[in-house]
Tab-separated table of C-alpha atoms in Angstrom:
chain	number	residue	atom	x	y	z
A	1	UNK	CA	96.055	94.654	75.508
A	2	UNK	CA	96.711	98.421	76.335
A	3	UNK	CA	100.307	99.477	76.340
A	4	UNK	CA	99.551	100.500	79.933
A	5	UNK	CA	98.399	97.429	81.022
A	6	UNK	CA	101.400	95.791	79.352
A	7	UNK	CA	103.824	98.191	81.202
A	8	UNK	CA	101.874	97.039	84.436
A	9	UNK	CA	102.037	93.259	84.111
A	10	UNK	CA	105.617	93.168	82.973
A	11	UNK	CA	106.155	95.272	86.377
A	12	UNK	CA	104.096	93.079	88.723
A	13	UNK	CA	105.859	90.166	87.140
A	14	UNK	CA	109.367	91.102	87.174
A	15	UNK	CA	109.786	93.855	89.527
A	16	UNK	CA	107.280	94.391	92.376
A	17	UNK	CA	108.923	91.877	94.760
A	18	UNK	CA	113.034	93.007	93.423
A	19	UNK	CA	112.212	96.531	94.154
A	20	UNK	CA	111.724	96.276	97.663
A	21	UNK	CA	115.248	96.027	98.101
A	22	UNK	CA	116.068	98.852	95.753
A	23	UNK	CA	116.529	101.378	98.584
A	24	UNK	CA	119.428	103.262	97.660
A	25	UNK	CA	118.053	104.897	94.706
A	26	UNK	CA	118.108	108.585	95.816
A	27	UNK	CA	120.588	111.393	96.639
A	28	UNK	CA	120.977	113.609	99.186
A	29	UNK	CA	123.553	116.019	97.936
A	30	UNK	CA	121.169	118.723	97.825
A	31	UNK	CA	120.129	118.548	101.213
A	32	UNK	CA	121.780	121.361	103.119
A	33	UNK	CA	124.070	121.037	106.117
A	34	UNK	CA	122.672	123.292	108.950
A	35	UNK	CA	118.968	121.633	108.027
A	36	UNK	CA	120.403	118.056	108.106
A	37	UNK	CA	122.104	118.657	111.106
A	38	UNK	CA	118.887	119.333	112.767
A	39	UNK	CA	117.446	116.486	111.564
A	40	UNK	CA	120.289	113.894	112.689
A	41	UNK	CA	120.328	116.145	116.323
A	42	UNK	CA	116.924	114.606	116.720
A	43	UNK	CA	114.868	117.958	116.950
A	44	UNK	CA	111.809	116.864	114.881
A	45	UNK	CA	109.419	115.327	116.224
A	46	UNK	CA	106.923	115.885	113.127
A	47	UNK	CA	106.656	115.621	109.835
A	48	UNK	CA	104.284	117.236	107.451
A	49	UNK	CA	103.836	115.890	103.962
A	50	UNK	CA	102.038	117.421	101.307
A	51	UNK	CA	101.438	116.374	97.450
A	52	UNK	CA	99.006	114.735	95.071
A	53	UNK	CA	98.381	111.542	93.708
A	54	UNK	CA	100.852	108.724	94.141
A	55	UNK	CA	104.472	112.316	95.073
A	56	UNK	CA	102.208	112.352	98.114
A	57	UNK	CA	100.631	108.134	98.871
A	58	UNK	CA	103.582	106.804	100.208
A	59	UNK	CA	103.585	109.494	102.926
A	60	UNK	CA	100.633	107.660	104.027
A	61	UNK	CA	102.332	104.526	104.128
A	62	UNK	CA	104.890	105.516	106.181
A	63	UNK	CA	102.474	107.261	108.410
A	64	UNK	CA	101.048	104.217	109.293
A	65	UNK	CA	104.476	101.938	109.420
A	66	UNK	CA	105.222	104.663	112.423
A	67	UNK	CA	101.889	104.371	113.610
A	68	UNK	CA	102.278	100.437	113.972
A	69	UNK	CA	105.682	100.867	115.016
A	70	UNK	CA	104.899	102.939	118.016
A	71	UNK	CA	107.578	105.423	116.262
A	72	UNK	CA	107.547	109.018	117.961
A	73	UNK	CA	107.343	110.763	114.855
A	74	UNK	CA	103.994	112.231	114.026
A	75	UNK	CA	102.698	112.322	110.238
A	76	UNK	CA	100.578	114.426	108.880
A	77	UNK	CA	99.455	114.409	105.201
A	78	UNK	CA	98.240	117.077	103.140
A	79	UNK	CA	96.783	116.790	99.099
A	80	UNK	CA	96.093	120.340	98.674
A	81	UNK	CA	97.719	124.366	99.375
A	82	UNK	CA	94.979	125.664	101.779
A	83	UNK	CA	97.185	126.107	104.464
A	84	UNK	CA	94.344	127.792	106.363
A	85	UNK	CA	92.167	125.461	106.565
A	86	UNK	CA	94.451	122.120	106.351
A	87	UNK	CA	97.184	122.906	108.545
A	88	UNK	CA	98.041	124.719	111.983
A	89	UNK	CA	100.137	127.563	110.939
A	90	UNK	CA	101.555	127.329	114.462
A	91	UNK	CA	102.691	124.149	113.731
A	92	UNK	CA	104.263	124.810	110.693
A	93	UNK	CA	106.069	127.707	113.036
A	94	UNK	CA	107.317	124.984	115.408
A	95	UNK	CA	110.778	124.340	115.288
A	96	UNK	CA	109.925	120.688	116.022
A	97	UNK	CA	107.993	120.505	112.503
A	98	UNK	CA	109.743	119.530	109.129
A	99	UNK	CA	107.657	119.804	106.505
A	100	UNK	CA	108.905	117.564	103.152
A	101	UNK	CA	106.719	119.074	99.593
A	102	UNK	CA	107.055	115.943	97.176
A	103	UNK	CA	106.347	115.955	93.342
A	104	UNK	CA	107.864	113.423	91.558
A	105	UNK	CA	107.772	115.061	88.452
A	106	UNK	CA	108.549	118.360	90.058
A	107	UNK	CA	106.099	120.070	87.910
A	108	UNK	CA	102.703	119.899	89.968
A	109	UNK	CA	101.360	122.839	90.871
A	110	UNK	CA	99.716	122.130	94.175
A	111	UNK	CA	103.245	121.348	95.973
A	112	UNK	CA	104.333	124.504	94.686
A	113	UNK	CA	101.406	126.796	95.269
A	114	UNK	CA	102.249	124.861	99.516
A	115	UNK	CA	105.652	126.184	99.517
A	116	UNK	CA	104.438	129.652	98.513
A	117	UNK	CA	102.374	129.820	100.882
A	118	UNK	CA	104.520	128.666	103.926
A	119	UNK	CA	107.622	129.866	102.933
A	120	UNK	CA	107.561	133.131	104.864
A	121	UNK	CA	106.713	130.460	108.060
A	122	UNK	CA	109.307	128.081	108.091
A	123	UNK	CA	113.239	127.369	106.873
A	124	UNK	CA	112.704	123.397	107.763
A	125	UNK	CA	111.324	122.075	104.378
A	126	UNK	CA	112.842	119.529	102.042
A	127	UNK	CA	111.978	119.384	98.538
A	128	UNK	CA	111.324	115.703	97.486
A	129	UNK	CA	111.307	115.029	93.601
A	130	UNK	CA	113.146	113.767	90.840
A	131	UNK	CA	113.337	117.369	89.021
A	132	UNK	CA	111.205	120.082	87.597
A	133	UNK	CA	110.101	123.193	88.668
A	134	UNK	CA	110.629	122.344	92.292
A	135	UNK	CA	114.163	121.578	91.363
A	136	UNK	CA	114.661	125.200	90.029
A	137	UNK	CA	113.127	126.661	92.540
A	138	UNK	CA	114.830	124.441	95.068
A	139	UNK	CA	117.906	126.091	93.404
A	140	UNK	CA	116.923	129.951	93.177
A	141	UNK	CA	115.472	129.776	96.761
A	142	UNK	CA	118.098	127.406	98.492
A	143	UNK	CA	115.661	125.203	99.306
A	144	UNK	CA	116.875	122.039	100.923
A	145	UNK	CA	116.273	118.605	97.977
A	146	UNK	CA	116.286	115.085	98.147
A	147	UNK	CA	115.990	113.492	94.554
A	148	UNK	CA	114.264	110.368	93.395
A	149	UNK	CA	116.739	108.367	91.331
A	150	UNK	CA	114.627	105.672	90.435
A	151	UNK	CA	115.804	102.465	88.455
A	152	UNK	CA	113.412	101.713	85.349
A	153	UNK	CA	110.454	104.265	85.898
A	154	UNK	CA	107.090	104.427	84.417
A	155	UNK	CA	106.848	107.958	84.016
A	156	UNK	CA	103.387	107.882	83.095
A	157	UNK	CA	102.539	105.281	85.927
A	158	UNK	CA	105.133	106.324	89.437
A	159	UNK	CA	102.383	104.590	91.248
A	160	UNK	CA	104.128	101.019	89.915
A	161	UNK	CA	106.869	102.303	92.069
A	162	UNK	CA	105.243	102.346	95.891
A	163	UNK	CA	107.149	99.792	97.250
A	164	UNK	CA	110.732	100.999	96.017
A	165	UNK	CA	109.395	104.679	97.199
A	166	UNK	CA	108.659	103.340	100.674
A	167	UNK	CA	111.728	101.146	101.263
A	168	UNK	CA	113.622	104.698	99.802
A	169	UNK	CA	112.385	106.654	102.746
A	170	UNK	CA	112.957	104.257	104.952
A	171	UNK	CA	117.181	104.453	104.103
A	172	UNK	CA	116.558	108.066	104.438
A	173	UNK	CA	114.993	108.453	107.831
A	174	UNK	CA	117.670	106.244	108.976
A	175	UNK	CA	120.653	107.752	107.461
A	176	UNK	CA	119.442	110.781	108.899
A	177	UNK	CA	119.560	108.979	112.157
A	178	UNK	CA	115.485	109.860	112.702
A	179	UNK	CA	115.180	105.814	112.674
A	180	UNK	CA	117.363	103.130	114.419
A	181	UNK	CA	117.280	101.056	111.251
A	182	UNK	CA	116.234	101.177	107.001
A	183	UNK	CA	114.241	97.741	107.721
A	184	UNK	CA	116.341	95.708	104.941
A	185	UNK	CA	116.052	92.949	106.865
A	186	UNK	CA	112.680	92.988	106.810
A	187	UNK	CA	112.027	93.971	103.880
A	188	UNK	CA	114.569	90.922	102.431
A	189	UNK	CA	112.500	88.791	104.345
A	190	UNK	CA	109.314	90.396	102.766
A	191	UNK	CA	110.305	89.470	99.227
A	192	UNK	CA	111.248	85.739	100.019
A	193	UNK	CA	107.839	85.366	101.503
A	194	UNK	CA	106.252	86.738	98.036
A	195	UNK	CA	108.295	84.816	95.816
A	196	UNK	CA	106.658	81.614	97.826
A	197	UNK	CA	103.157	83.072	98.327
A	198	UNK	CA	102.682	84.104	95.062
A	199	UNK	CA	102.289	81.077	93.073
A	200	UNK	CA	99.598	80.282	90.392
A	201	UNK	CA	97.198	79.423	92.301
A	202	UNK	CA	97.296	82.867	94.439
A	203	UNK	CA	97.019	84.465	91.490
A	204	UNK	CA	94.569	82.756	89.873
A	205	UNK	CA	92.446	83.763	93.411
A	206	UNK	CA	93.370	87.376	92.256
A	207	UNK	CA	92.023	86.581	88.684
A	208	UNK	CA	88.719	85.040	90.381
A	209	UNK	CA	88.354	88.259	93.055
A	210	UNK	CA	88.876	90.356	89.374
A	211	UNK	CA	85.494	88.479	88.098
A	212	UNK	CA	83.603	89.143	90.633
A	213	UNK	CA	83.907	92.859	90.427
A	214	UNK	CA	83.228	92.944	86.314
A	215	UNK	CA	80.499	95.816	85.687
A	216	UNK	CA	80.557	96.870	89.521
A	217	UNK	CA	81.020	100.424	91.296
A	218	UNK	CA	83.456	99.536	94.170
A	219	UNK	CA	83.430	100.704	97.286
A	220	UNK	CA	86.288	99.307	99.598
A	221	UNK	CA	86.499	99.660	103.412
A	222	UNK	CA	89.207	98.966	106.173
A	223	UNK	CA	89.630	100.505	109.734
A	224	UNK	CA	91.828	103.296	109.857
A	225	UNK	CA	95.142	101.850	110.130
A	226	UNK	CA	94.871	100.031	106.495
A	227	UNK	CA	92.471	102.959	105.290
A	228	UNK	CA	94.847	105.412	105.451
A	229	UNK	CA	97.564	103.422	104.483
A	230	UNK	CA	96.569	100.787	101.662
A	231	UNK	CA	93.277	101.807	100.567
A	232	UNK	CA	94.058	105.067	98.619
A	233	UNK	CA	96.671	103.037	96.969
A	234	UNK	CA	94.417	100.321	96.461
A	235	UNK	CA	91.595	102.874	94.967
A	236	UNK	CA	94.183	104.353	92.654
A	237	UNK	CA	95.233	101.133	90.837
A	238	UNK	CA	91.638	100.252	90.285
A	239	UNK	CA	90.867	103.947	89.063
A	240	UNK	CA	94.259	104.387	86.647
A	241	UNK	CA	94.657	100.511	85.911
A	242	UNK	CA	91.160	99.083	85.791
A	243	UNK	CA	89.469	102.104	84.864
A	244	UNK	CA	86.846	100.747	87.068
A	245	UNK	CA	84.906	103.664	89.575
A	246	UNK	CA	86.120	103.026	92.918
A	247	UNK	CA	85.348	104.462	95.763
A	248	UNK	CA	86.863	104.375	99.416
A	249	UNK	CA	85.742	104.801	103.118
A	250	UNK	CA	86.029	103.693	106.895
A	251	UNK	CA	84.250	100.993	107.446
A	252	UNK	CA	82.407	102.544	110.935
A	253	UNK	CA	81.781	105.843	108.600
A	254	UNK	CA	80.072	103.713	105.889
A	255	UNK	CA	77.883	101.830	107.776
A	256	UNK	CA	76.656	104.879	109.124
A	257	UNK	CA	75.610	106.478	105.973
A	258	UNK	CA	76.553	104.882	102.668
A	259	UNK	CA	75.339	101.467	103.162
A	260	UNK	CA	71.981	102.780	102.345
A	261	UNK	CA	72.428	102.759	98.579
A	262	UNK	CA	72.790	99.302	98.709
A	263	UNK	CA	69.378	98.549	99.892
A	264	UNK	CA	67.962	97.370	96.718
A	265	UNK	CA	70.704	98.993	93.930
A	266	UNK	CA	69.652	98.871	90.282
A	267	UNK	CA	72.941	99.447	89.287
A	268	UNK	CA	75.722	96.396	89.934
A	269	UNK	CA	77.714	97.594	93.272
A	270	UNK	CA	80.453	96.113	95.290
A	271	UNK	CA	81.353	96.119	98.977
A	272	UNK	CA	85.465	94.670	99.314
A	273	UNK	CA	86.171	94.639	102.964
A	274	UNK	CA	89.852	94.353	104.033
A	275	UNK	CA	89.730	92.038	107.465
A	276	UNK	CA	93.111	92.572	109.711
A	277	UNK	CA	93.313	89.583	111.564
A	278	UNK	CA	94.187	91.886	114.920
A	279	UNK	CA	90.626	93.707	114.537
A	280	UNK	CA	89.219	94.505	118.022
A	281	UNK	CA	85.803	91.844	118.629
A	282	UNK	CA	83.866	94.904	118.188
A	283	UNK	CA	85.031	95.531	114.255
A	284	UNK	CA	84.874	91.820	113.738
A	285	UNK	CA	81.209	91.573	115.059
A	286	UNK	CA	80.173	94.296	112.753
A	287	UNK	CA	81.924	93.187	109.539
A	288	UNK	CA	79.944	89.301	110.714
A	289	UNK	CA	77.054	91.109	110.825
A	290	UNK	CA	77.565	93.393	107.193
A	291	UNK	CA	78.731	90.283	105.501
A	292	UNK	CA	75.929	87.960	105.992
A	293	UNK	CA	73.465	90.762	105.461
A	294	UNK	CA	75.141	91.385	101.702
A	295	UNK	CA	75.218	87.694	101.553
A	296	UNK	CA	72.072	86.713	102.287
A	297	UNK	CA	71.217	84.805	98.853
A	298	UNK	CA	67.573	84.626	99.610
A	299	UNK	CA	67.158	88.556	99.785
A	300	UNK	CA	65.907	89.603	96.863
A	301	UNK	CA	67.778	92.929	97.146
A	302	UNK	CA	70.967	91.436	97.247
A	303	UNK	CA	71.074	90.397	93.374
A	304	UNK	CA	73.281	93.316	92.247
A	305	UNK	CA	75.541	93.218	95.355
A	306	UNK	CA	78.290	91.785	95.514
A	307	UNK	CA	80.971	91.691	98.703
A	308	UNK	CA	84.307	90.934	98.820
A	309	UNK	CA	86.783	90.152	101.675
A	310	UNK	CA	90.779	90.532	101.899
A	311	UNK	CA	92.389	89.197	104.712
A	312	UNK	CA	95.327	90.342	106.402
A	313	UNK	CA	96.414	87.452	108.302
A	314	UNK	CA	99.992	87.308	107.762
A	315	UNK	CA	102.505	88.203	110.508
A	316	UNK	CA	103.694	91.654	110.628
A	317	UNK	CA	102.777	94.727	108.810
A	318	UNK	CA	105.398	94.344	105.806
A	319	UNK	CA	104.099	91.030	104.892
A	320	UNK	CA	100.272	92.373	105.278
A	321	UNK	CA	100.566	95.368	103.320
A	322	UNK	CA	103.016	94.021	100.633
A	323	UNK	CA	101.149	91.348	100.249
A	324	UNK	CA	98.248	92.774	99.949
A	325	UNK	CA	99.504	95.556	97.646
A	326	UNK	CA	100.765	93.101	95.058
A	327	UNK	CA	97.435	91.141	95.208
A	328	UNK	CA	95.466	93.675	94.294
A	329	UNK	CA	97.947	94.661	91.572
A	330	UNK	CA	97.131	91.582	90.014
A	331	UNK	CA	93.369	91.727	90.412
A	332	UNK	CA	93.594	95.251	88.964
A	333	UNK	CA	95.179	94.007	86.244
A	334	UNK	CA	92.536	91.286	85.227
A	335	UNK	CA	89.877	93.525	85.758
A	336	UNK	CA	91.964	96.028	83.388
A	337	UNK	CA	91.823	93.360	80.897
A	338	UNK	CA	88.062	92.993	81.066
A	339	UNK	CA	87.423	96.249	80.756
A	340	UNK	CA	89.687	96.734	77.681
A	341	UNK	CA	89.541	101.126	77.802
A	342	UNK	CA	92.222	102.772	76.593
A	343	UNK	CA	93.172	106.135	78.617
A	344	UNK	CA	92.120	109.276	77.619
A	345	UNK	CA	95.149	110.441	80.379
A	346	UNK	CA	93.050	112.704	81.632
A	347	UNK	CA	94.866	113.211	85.209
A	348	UNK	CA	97.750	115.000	83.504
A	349	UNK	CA	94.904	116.883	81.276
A	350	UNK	CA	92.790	117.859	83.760
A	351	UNK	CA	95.713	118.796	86.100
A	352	UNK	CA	97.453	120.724	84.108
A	353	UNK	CA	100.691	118.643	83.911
A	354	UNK	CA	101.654	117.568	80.917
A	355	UNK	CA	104.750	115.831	82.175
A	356	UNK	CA	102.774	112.580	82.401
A	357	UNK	CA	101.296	112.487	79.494
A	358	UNK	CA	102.062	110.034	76.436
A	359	UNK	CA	102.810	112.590	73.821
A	360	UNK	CA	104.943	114.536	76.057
A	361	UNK	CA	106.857	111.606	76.714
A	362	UNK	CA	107.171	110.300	73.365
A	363	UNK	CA	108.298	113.553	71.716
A	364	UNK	CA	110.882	114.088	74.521
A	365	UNK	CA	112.239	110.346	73.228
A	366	UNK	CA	112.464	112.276	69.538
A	367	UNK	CA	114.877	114.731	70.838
């Protein structure tokens, strides 16, 4: 088995579930008064997030927690520096706007190429990292920093750590008053409902949902609220932990354009549609109508196509995305197994951050 995929099991196993509750892992200390005292006065009323890879996913969880929530805080995400294009300067201007540049490692360029560029528009930005560069510039520019303090990280892998990051930011917004509560309870109710859903037979379904997408280009599909929210994360496990291409999309948007490649594929695809159980008749009429088209056993074309569905039918949005999340974990992980690659860790190669990257890690143990 590859050490990563080690790593990853012992973490599904043992930790997942605990780490919900691990939400006091951080420190505020460098966050500076006059800016927190805006923030607790209640004078944002959006929040711009920008950062790559898994420094920047959780911002899209908790963009669509508010969304659910009917909180009046507006999200906005941003993976990139092109302020021009990506984001309103005006906004960035408004004195309503705080805008939080996350890196875990601290050392990503993109984050830091985003504060270069706005720094001349705004004072109301918060560093959010566990170190780095953005921690010494932080430092030389007085920037305002909030520091990851995670318990047992996998430097390599921070997306393991998605839950613990979420239920983080959730203490923060609320000991910054900008929330009424940090969800524990919630949360504590969360992880007794995976302990008991989680038994050997739910992952064995995982296992058997793993089989089915051996030797496949994935494509998976949701309606916006889970799109933006799960299905990058979802993508990214199967990308980094499978090593399986996977793809993403709405599901309206694909069946407008990309559903034609699967009209007679010589190539084995897959289709994995995640089904809230609160989609509007219109949504559920249309995924009827995709899945018995894809299922259709007597259409000849439908011999290298194979189509998956999640369902989100449990009762609130922690249980549906947590469960969920740790599902998929697991089917990752089998399908990780099957596909037996060992990384050529080219994400920290080809970004240009060797912070994640074996070798860097292991000679940093030497010292």
């Amino acid at each position: 088995m590859q050490p990563r995929l080690q790593r990853y099991k012992q973490f599904i196993d043992d930790q997942f579930i605990d780490s919900l509750l691990w939400n006091k892992d951080y420190s505020l200390d460098g966050l500076g008064k006059d800016l927190r005292n805006k923030i607790e006065a209640g004078q944002f009323r959006k929040i711009i997030f920008t950062g790559m890879g898994c420094s920047a996913i959780v911002s899209d969880v908790i963009k669509g927690f508010f969304a659910s929530r009917q909180i009046p805080i507006y999200v906005d995400v941003i993976n990139d520096y092109d302020v021009d294009l990506l984001v309103d300067k005006e906004v960035l201007k408004d004195e309503k706007t705080l805008t939080i540049i996350s890196s875990y490692s601290g050392h990503s360029q993109e984050p830091i190429n985003f504060y270069q560029n706005i720094k001349e528009l705004t004072q109301n930005i918060i560093f959010l990292t566990s170190g780095g560069k953005l921690a010494e510039i932080a430092k030389q520019d007085g920037v305002s920093i909030i520091h990851w303090k995670l318990r047992n990280p996998d430097r390599e892998y921070p997306l393991f750590h998605v839950p613990q990051y979420f239920s983080i930011l959730l203490d923060i917004f609320a000991e910054l008053k900008m929330l009424d509560s940090n969800f524990q309870n919630e949360l504590k109710e969360t992880a007794t409902y995976l302990k008991q859903e989680f038994t050997e037979q739910k992952i064995k379904q995982a296992e058997l949902v793993a089989e089915r997408l051996r030797d496949r280009e994935i494509v998976f599909l949701a309606e916006p609220k889970w799109y933006f929210t799960l299905l990058k994360l979802v993508d990214m496990h199967f990308n980094e932990m499978s090593m399986a291409p996977a793809h993403r999309n709405f599901f309206h948007e694909f069946t407008h354009s990309e559903v034609a490649v699967f009209t007679d594929p010589k190539n084995k695809l897959a289709i994995v549609i995640f089904r809230d159980a609160d989609e509007d008749n219109y949504a559920n009429e249309k995924i009827n109508r995709l899945v018995k088209i894809f299922t259709d056993k007597k259409a000849k074309q439908n011999k290298n196509i194979e189509l998956v569905e999640i369902k989100l039918d449990q009762k609130n949005f922690f249980q549906k995305f947590f469960s969920t999340l740790l599902f998929i974990n697991y089917a990752a992980y089998f399908l990780g197994i099957y596909n037996n690659m060992e990384s050529r860790e080219l994400i920290s190669t080809s970004a240009g951050n060797s912070w994640y990257n074996q070798k860097t890690i292991q000679a940093e143990k030497k010292i």
